[in-house]
Amino acid sequence: LKAVVVVIGVIFIAHSLKVNVANMLAGLGIGAMAFAFAAKDTLANFFGSLMIVLDRPFDIGDYINVDGLDGIVEEVGFHSTRIRSFQDSMISIPNGQLANLNINNFGRRRSRRTDIGLGVEYDTKPELIQTYCDKIKEIIKSKSWLKQDQFLVYFHSFGDFSLNIQIRVYIMTNDFDVECDHRHEL
């Protein structure tokens, strides 16, 4: 309120001194608009950085996908976020733009889905296929690192050379190396 009173007072004083106030206000308006356009990207990046810091959609070291780009977050700066791609290139995305994109954070997964296909010979009897699937279920239930409430073992399809059984399990890890070890063990 004080600032408004001071501005109005300056305008009246300038008017009484025969200064063309309309031209001065128009010039200030154009200057303010030019400044606003020039600072638009900087302000967008600043507020984008602020949103990334407050929302924390990812942390440094997380594996993310942003607008079709995959990589590991290496740095979150004032202006941009840097992501190391799996081709070892550095991707820099302005934070103002990043704050408006869909971010898929694979680094915050609680488990990793693994699909395994197994084939059995065409002359295998249906009872034997069922026994085979039941034994695989027992193996899955014996592994504490697999989600016990969410797995599938079933006959899937008739392949070119085999009857195909589909296995879908969820490995309770967020680490890719651990996932590979468990998948190998399974």
C-alpha atoms as an extended CHARMM CRD file, in Angstrom:
* protein
*
       186  EXT
         1         1  LEU       CA              0.0000000000        0.0000000000        0.0000000000  PROA      1               0.0000000000
         2         2  LYS       CA              2.8890000000        2.3760000000        0.8120000000  PROA      2               0.0000000000
         3         3  ALA       CA              4.4900000000        1.6140000000       -2.5500000000  PROA      3               0.0000000000
         4         4  VAL       CA              1.2380000000        2.4090000000       -4.3820000000  PROA      4               0.0000000000
         5         5  VAL       CA              0.9430000000        5.7440000000       -2.5260000000  PROA      5               0.0000000000
         6         6  VAL       CA              4.5840000000        6.6080000000       -3.3620000000  PROA      6               0.0000000000
         7         7  VAL       CA              4.1220000000        5.7410000000       -7.0630000000  PROA      7               0.0000000000
         8         8  ILE       CA              0.9290000000        7.8150000000       -7.2870000000  PROA      8               0.0000000000
         9         9  GLY       CA              2.7210000000       10.6800000000       -5.4970000000  PROA      9               0.0000000000
        10        10  VAL       CA              5.6460000000       10.5470000000       -7.9560000000  PROA      10              0.0000000000
        11        11  ILE       CA              3.2070000000       10.5590000000      -10.8850000000  PROA      11              0.0000000000
        12        12  PHE       CA              1.4050000000       13.6430000000       -9.5360000000  PROA      12              0.0000000000
        13        13  ILE       CA              4.6940000000       15.4500000000       -8.8680000000  PROA      13              0.0000000000
        14        14  ALA       CA              5.9660000000       14.6240000000      -12.3680000000  PROA      14              0.0000000000
        15        15  HSD       CA              2.6540000000       15.7930000000      -13.8660000000  PROA      15              0.0000000000
        16        16  SER       CA              2.8340000000       19.0740000000      -11.9790000000  PROA      16              0.0000000000
        17        17  LEU       CA              6.3920000000       19.5950000000      -13.3020000000  PROA      17              0.0000000000
        18        18  LYS       CA              5.0000000000       19.2820000000      -16.8530000000  PROA      18              0.0000000000
        19        19  VAL       CA              6.6520000000       15.9030000000      -17.5010000000  PROA      19              0.0000000000
        20        20  ASN       CA              4.7650000000       13.7800000000      -20.0180000000  PROA      20              0.0000000000
        21        21  VAL       CA              3.6690000000       11.0380000000      -17.6210000000  PROA      21              0.0000000000
        22        22  ALA       CA              1.8500000000        8.9980000000      -20.2840000000  PROA      22              0.0000000000
        23        23  ASN       CA              5.0300000000        8.5480000000      -22.3580000000  PROA      23              0.0000000000
        24        24  MET       CA              7.0290000000        7.7200000000      -19.2500000000  PROA      24              0.0000000000
        25        25  LEU       CA              4.4960000000        5.0670000000      -18.1370000000  PROA      25              0.0000000000
        26        26  ALA       CA              4.3300000000        3.5990000000      -21.6520000000  PROA      26              0.0000000000
        27        27  GLY       CA              8.1200000000        3.3900000000      -21.7540000000  PROA      27              0.0000000000
        28        28  LEU       CA              8.2280000000        1.7200000000      -18.3380000000  PROA      28              0.0000000000
        29        29  GLY       CA              5.4950000000       -0.7130000000      -19.4300000000  PROA      29              0.0000000000
        30        30  ILE       CA              7.3990000000       -1.6800000000      -22.5750000000  PROA      30              0.0000000000
        31        31  GLY       CA             10.6240000000       -2.0220000000      -20.5850000000  PROA      31              0.0000000000
        32        32  ALA       CA              8.9050000000       -4.1810000000      -17.9710000000  PROA      32              0.0000000000
        33        33  MET       CA              7.4020000000       -6.3650000000      -20.7000000000  PROA      33              0.0000000000
        34        34  ALA       CA             10.7980000000       -6.7700000000      -22.3940000000  PROA      34              0.0000000000
        35        35  PHE       CA             12.3510000000       -7.6900000000      -19.0450000000  PROA      35              0.0000000000
        36        36  ALA       CA              9.5540000000      -10.1920000000      -18.3490000000  PROA      36              0.0000000000
        37        37  PHE       CA             10.0550000000      -11.8830000000      -21.7340000000  PROA      37              0.0000000000
        38        38  ALA       CA             13.8120000000      -11.9980000000      -21.2280000000  PROA      38              0.0000000000
        39        39  ALA       CA             13.4720000000      -13.4440000000      -17.7330000000  PROA      39              0.0000000000
        40        40  LYS       CA             10.6750000000      -15.9020000000      -18.6010000000  PROA      40              0.0000000000
        41        41  ASP       CA             12.9610000000      -18.9130000000      -19.1680000000  PROA      41              0.0000000000
        42        42  THR       CA             15.1370000000      -18.0510000000      -16.1830000000  PROA      42              0.0000000000
        43        43  LEU       CA             12.0950000000      -17.7930000000      -13.9220000000  PROA      43              0.0000000000
        44        44  ALA       CA             10.6300000000      -21.0150000000      -15.3610000000  PROA      44              0.0000000000
        45        45  ASN       CA             13.8990000000      -22.8290000000      -14.6510000000  PROA      45              0.0000000000
        46        46  PHE       CA             14.0910000000      -21.3340000000      -11.1520000000  PROA      46              0.0000000000
        47        47  PHE       CA             10.5540000000      -22.4340000000      -10.2760000000  PROA      47              0.0000000000
        48        48  GLY       CA             11.1710000000      -25.7850000000      -11.9930000000  PROA      48              0.0000000000
        49        49  SER       CA             14.2480000000      -26.2710000000       -9.7780000000  PROA      49              0.0000000000
        50        50  LEU       CA             12.1950000000      -25.3120000000       -6.7580000000  PROA      50              0.0000000000
        51        51  MET       CA              9.4880000000      -27.8510000000       -7.6710000000  PROA      51              0.0000000000
        52        52  ILE       CA             12.0750000000      -30.6020000000       -8.2300000000  PROA      52              0.0000000000
        53        53  VAL       CA             13.6670000000      -29.8870000000       -4.8480000000  PROA      53              0.0000000000
        54        54  LEU       CA             10.3110000000      -29.7800000000       -3.0400000000  PROA      54              0.0000000000
        55        55  ASP       CA              8.5580000000      -32.6910000000       -4.8190000000  PROA      55              0.0000000000
        56        56  ARG       CA             11.6990000000      -34.8590000000       -5.0610000000  PROA      56              0.0000000000
        57        57  PRO       CA             10.4740000000      -36.9810000000       -8.0040000000  PROA      57              0.0000000000
        58        58  PHE       CA             13.9910000000      -38.4580000000       -8.1870000000  PROA      58              0.0000000000
        59        59  ASP       CA             17.3270000000      -38.4650000000       -6.3980000000  PROA      59              0.0000000000
        60        60  ILE       CA             20.8560000000      -38.3880000000       -7.7370000000  PROA      60              0.0000000000
        61        61  GLY       CA             21.6730000000      -41.9280000000       -8.8400000000  PROA      61              0.0000000000
        62        62  ASP       CA             18.0840000000      -42.8780000000       -9.7540000000  PROA      62              0.0000000000
        63        63  TYR       CA             17.3670000000      -44.5160000000      -13.0980000000  PROA      63              0.0000000000
        64        64  ILE       CA             14.6350000000      -42.4360000000      -14.7550000000  PROA      64              0.0000000000
        65        65  ASN       CA             12.8180000000      -42.1430000000      -18.0670000000  PROA      65              0.0000000000
        66        66  VAL       CA             11.8280000000      -38.6410000000      -19.1200000000  PROA      66              0.0000000000
        67        67  ASP       CA             10.0240000000      -38.0830000000      -22.3960000000  PROA      67              0.0000000000
        68        68  GLY       CA             11.5740000000      -41.2180000000      -23.9390000000  PROA      68              0.0000000000
        69        69  LEU       CA             15.0730000000      -40.5380000000      -22.5830000000  PROA      69              0.0000000000
        70        70  ASP       CA             16.5550000000      -43.1380000000      -20.2130000000  PROA      70              0.0000000000
        71        71  GLY       CA             19.4480000000      -42.6000000000      -17.8770000000  PROA      71              0.0000000000
        72        72  ILE       CA             20.8770000000      -42.1100000000      -14.4140000000  PROA      72              0.0000000000
        73        73  VAL       CA             20.4490000000      -38.7140000000      -12.7040000000  PROA      73              0.0000000000
        74        74  GLU       CA             23.9140000000      -37.2570000000      -12.0940000000  PROA      74              0.0000000000
        75        75  GLU       CA             23.2480000000      -33.6620000000      -11.1030000000  PROA      75              0.0000000000
        76        76  VAL       CA             20.3510000000      -31.3500000000      -10.3070000000  PROA      76              0.0000000000
        77        77  GLY       CA             21.4340000000      -27.7710000000      -10.8630000000  PROA      77              0.0000000000
        78        78  PHE       CA             19.8060000000      -24.3550000000      -10.6570000000  PROA      78              0.0000000000
        79        79  HSD       CA             19.1470000000      -24.2250000000      -14.3970000000  PROA      79              0.0000000000
        80        80  SER       CA             19.0550000000      -27.8600000000      -15.5300000000  PROA      80              0.0000000000
        81        81  THR       CA             19.2160000000      -31.5070000000      -14.5520000000  PROA      81              0.0000000000
        82        82  ARG       CA             21.9060000000      -33.7250000000      -16.0420000000  PROA      82              0.0000000000
        83        83  ILE       CA             21.1830000000      -37.3400000000      -16.8930000000  PROA      83              0.0000000000
        84        84  ARG       CA             23.8140000000      -39.8620000000      -18.0200000000  PROA      84              0.0000000000
        85        85  SER       CA             22.3190000000      -42.0010000000      -20.8020000000  PROA      85              0.0000000000
        86        86  PHE       CA             23.1080000000      -45.6870000000      -21.2160000000  PROA      86              0.0000000000
        87        87  GLN       CA             25.1160000000      -44.7430000000      -24.3070000000  PROA      87              0.0000000000
        88        88  ASP       CA             27.2860000000      -42.7280000000      -21.8640000000  PROA      88              0.0000000000
        89        89  SER       CA             26.1910000000      -39.3500000000      -23.2300000000  PROA      89              0.0000000000
        90        90  MET       CA             25.1740000000      -36.4760000000      -20.9670000000  PROA      90              0.0000000000
        91        91  ILE       CA             21.6160000000      -35.2220000000      -21.3920000000  PROA      91              0.0000000000
        92        92  SER       CA             20.8350000000      -31.8000000000      -19.9750000000  PROA      92              0.0000000000
        93        93  ILE       CA             17.1620000000      -30.8810000000      -19.5210000000  PROA      93              0.0000000000
        94        94  PRO       CA             16.1450000000      -27.3850000000      -18.3440000000  PROA      94              0.0000000000
        95        95  ASN       CA             14.3340000000      -27.6680000000      -15.0140000000  PROA      95              0.0000000000
        96        96  GLY       CA             11.4600000000      -25.4930000000      -16.2260000000  PROA      96              0.0000000000
        97        97  GLN       CA             10.8120000000      -28.0320000000      -18.9670000000  PROA      97              0.0000000000
        98        98  LEU       CA             11.5200000000      -31.0600000000      -16.7550000000  PROA      98              0.0000000000
        99        99  ALA       CA              8.9550000000      -29.9610000000      -14.1690000000  PROA      99              0.0000000000
       100       100  ASN       CA              6.2460000000      -30.2110000000      -16.8570000000  PROA      100             0.0000000000
       101       101  LEU       CA              7.2270000000      -33.6580000000      -18.1930000000  PROA      101             0.0000000000
       102       102  ASN       CA              6.1820000000      -37.1290000000      -17.0410000000  PROA      102             0.0000000000
       103       103  ILE       CA              9.0050000000      -38.7120000000      -15.0790000000  PROA      103             0.0000000000
       104       104  ASN       CA              9.1110000000      -42.4800000000      -14.6830000000  PROA      104             0.0000000000
       105       105  ASN       CA             11.4370000000      -43.2090000000      -11.7830000000  PROA      105             0.0000000000
       106       106  PHE       CA             12.6160000000      -46.8040000000      -12.0600000000  PROA      106             0.0000000000
       107       107  GLY       CA             14.9250000000      -46.1700000000       -9.1210000000  PROA      107             0.0000000000
       108       108  ARG       CA             11.9900000000      -46.2380000000       -6.7160000000  PROA      108             0.0000000000
       109       109  ARG       CA             10.5930000000      -49.6070000000       -7.7380000000  PROA      109             0.0000000000
       110       110  ARG       CA              9.8580000000      -51.9690000000       -4.8910000000  PROA      110             0.0000000000
       111       111  SER       CA             10.2550000000      -55.0130000000       -7.1170000000  PROA      111             0.0000000000
       112       112  ARG       CA             11.2960000000      -55.9920000000      -10.6270000000  PROA      112             0.0000000000
       113       113  ARG       CA              9.0940000000      -58.1120000000      -12.8660000000  PROA      113             0.0000000000
       114       114  THR       CA             10.7210000000      -61.0040000000      -14.6700000000  PROA      114             0.0000000000
       115       115  ASP       CA              9.0780000000      -63.0680000000      -17.4020000000  PROA      115             0.0000000000
       116       116  ILE       CA             10.5350000000      -66.4550000000      -18.2640000000  PROA      116             0.0000000000
       117       117  GLY       CA              9.3600000000      -68.6900000000      -21.0750000000  PROA      117             0.0000000000
       118       118  LEU       CA             10.0240000000      -72.4170000000      -20.9980000000  PROA      118             0.0000000000
       119       119  GLY       CA              9.2670000000      -74.9220000000      -23.7250000000  PROA      119             0.0000000000
       120       120  VAL       CA              8.4120000000      -78.6110000000      -23.3630000000  PROA      120             0.0000000000
       121       121  GLU       CA              8.1460000000      -81.1840000000      -26.1210000000  PROA      121             0.0000000000
       122       122  TYR       CA              4.8780000000      -81.4990000000      -28.0110000000  PROA      122             0.0000000000
       123       123  ASP       CA              4.2880000000      -85.0890000000      -26.9150000000  PROA      123             0.0000000000
       124       124  THR       CA              4.2940000000      -84.0970000000      -23.2110000000  PROA      124             0.0000000000
       125       125  LYS       CA              1.0630000000      -85.2000000000      -21.5450000000  PROA      125             0.0000000000
       126       126  PRO       CA             -1.1500000000      -82.4860000000      -20.0070000000  PROA      126             0.0000000000
       127       127  GLU       CA             -0.8580000000      -84.0890000000      -16.5390000000  PROA      127             0.0000000000
       128       128  LEU       CA              2.9170000000      -83.8720000000      -16.7380000000  PROA      128             0.0000000000
       129       129  ILE       CA              2.7180000000      -80.2010000000      -17.7760000000  PROA      129             0.0000000000
       130       130  GLN       CA              0.4760000000      -79.5280000000      -14.7600000000  PROA      130             0.0000000000
       131       131  THR       CA              2.9280000000      -81.3410000000      -12.4600000000  PROA      131             0.0000000000
       132       132  TYR       CA              5.7850000000      -79.3450000000      -13.9910000000  PROA      132             0.0000000000
       133       133  CYS       CA              3.9260000000      -76.0490000000      -13.3380000000  PROA      133             0.0000000000
       134       134  ASP       CA              3.1150000000      -77.1300000000       -9.7630000000  PROA      134             0.0000000000
       135       135  LYS       CA              6.7880000000      -77.9170000000       -9.0750000000  PROA      135             0.0000000000
       136       136  ILE       CA              7.8170000000      -74.5050000000      -10.4400000000  PROA      136             0.0000000000
       137       137  LYS       CA              5.2600000000      -72.8900000000       -8.0820000000  PROA      137             0.0000000000
       138       138  GLU       CA              6.8510000000      -74.7730000000       -5.1720000000  PROA      138             0.0000000000
       139       139  ILE       CA             10.2720000000      -73.4410000000       -6.1510000000  PROA      139             0.0000000000
       140       140  ILE       CA              8.8770000000      -69.8880000000       -6.3140000000  PROA      140             0.0000000000
       141       141  LYS       CA              7.2400000000      -70.2680000000       -2.8840000000  PROA      141             0.0000000000
       142       142  SER       CA             10.5690000000      -71.4030000000       -1.4020000000  PROA      142             0.0000000000
       143       143  LYS       CA             12.3440000000      -68.1670000000       -2.4160000000  PROA      143             0.0000000000
       144       144  SER       CA             11.9490000000      -65.3780000000        0.1330000000  PROA      144             0.0000000000
       145       145  TRP       CA             13.1530000000      -62.7750000000       -2.3690000000  PROA      145             0.0000000000
       146       146  LEU       CA             10.1410000000      -63.3840000000       -4.6540000000  PROA      146             0.0000000000
       147       147  LYS       CA              6.7460000000      -61.7630000000       -4.1230000000  PROA      147             0.0000000000
       148       148  GLN       CA              4.5940000000      -64.5780000000       -2.8300000000  PROA      148             0.0000000000
       149       149  ASP       CA              1.2310000000      -63.0010000000       -3.5690000000  PROA      149             0.0000000000
       150       150  GLN       CA              1.9210000000      -62.1140000000       -7.1610000000  PROA      150             0.0000000000
       151       151  PHE       CA              3.3010000000      -64.7480000000       -9.5170000000  PROA      151             0.0000000000
       152       152  LEU       CA              2.0190000000      -66.7060000000      -12.4830000000  PROA      152             0.0000000000
       153       153  VAL       CA              2.9380000000      -70.1190000000      -13.8740000000  PROA      153             0.0000000000
       154       154  TYR       CA              0.7440000000      -71.3740000000      -16.7080000000  PROA      154             0.0000000000
       155       155  PHE       CA              0.5940000000      -72.9800000000      -20.1190000000  PROA      155             0.0000000000
       156       156  HSD       CA              0.8670000000      -70.0780000000      -22.5120000000  PROA      156             0.0000000000
       157       157  SER       CA              0.9250000000      -71.0970000000      -26.1590000000  PROA      157             0.0000000000
       158       158  PHE       CA              1.6550000000      -73.6170000000      -28.8460000000  PROA      158             0.0000000000
       159       159  GLY       CA              5.0690000000      -72.6810000000      -30.2100000000  PROA      159             0.0000000000
       160       160  ASP       CA              6.6600000000      -73.7220000000      -33.4790000000  PROA      160             0.0000000000
       161       161  PHE       CA              8.6630000000      -76.4700000000      -31.7740000000  PROA      161             0.0000000000
       162       162  SER       CA              7.3310000000      -76.6740000000      -28.2060000000  PROA      162             0.0000000000
       163       163  LEU       CA              4.4480000000      -76.2210000000      -25.7910000000  PROA      163             0.0000000000
       164       164  ASN       CA              5.2550000000      -72.9540000000      -24.0420000000  PROA      164             0.0000000000
       165       165  ILE       CA              4.9460000000      -72.3170000000      -20.3320000000  PROA      165             0.0000000000
       166       166  GLN       CA              5.0040000000      -68.7280000000      -19.0930000000  PROA      166             0.0000000000
       167       167  ILE       CA              6.4370000000      -67.7930000000      -15.6900000000  PROA      167             0.0000000000
       168       168  ARG       CA              6.0180000000      -64.2840000000      -14.2730000000  PROA      168             0.0000000000
       169       169  VAL       CA              7.6000000000      -63.3970000000      -10.9430000000  PROA      169             0.0000000000
       170       170  TYR       CA              8.4560000000      -60.2050000000       -9.0680000000  PROA      170             0.0000000000
       171       171  ILE       CA             11.9100000000      -60.0730000000       -7.5350000000  PROA      171             0.0000000000
       172       172  MET       CA             11.9340000000      -57.9980000000       -4.3510000000  PROA      172             0.0000000000
       173       173  THR       CA             14.8890000000      -55.7600000000       -5.0830000000  PROA      173             0.0000000000
       174       174  ASN       CA             15.6700000000      -52.3740000000       -6.5020000000  PROA      174             0.0000000000
       175       175  ASP       CA             19.1940000000      -53.3080000000       -7.5620000000  PROA      175             0.0000000000
       176       176  PHE       CA             19.7660000000      -54.5280000000      -11.1250000000  PROA      176             0.0000000000
       177       177  ASP       CA             22.7690000000      -56.6830000000      -10.1840000000  PROA      177             0.0000000000
       178       178  VAL       CA             20.7900000000      -58.4170000000       -7.4240000000  PROA      178             0.0000000000
       179       179  GLU       CA             17.9290000000      -58.9360000000       -9.8860000000  PROA      179             0.0000000000
       180       180  CYS       CA             20.3210000000      -60.6440000000      -12.3400000000  PROA      180             0.0000000000
       181       181  ASP       CA             21.7020000000      -62.8990000000       -9.5740000000  PROA      181             0.0000000000
       182       182  HSD       CA             18.2020000000      -63.9430000000       -8.4380000000  PROA      182             0.0000000000
       183       183  ARG       CA             16.9520000000      -64.4550000000      -11.9860000000  PROA      183             0.0000000000
       184       184  HSD       CA             19.9840000000      -66.6710000000      -12.6570000000  PROA      184             0.0000000000
       185       185  GLU       CA             19.3010000000      -68.6750000000       -9.4800000000  PROA      185             0.0000000000
       186       186  LEU       CA             15.6310000000      -69.1130000000      -10.4090000000  PROA      186             0.0000000000
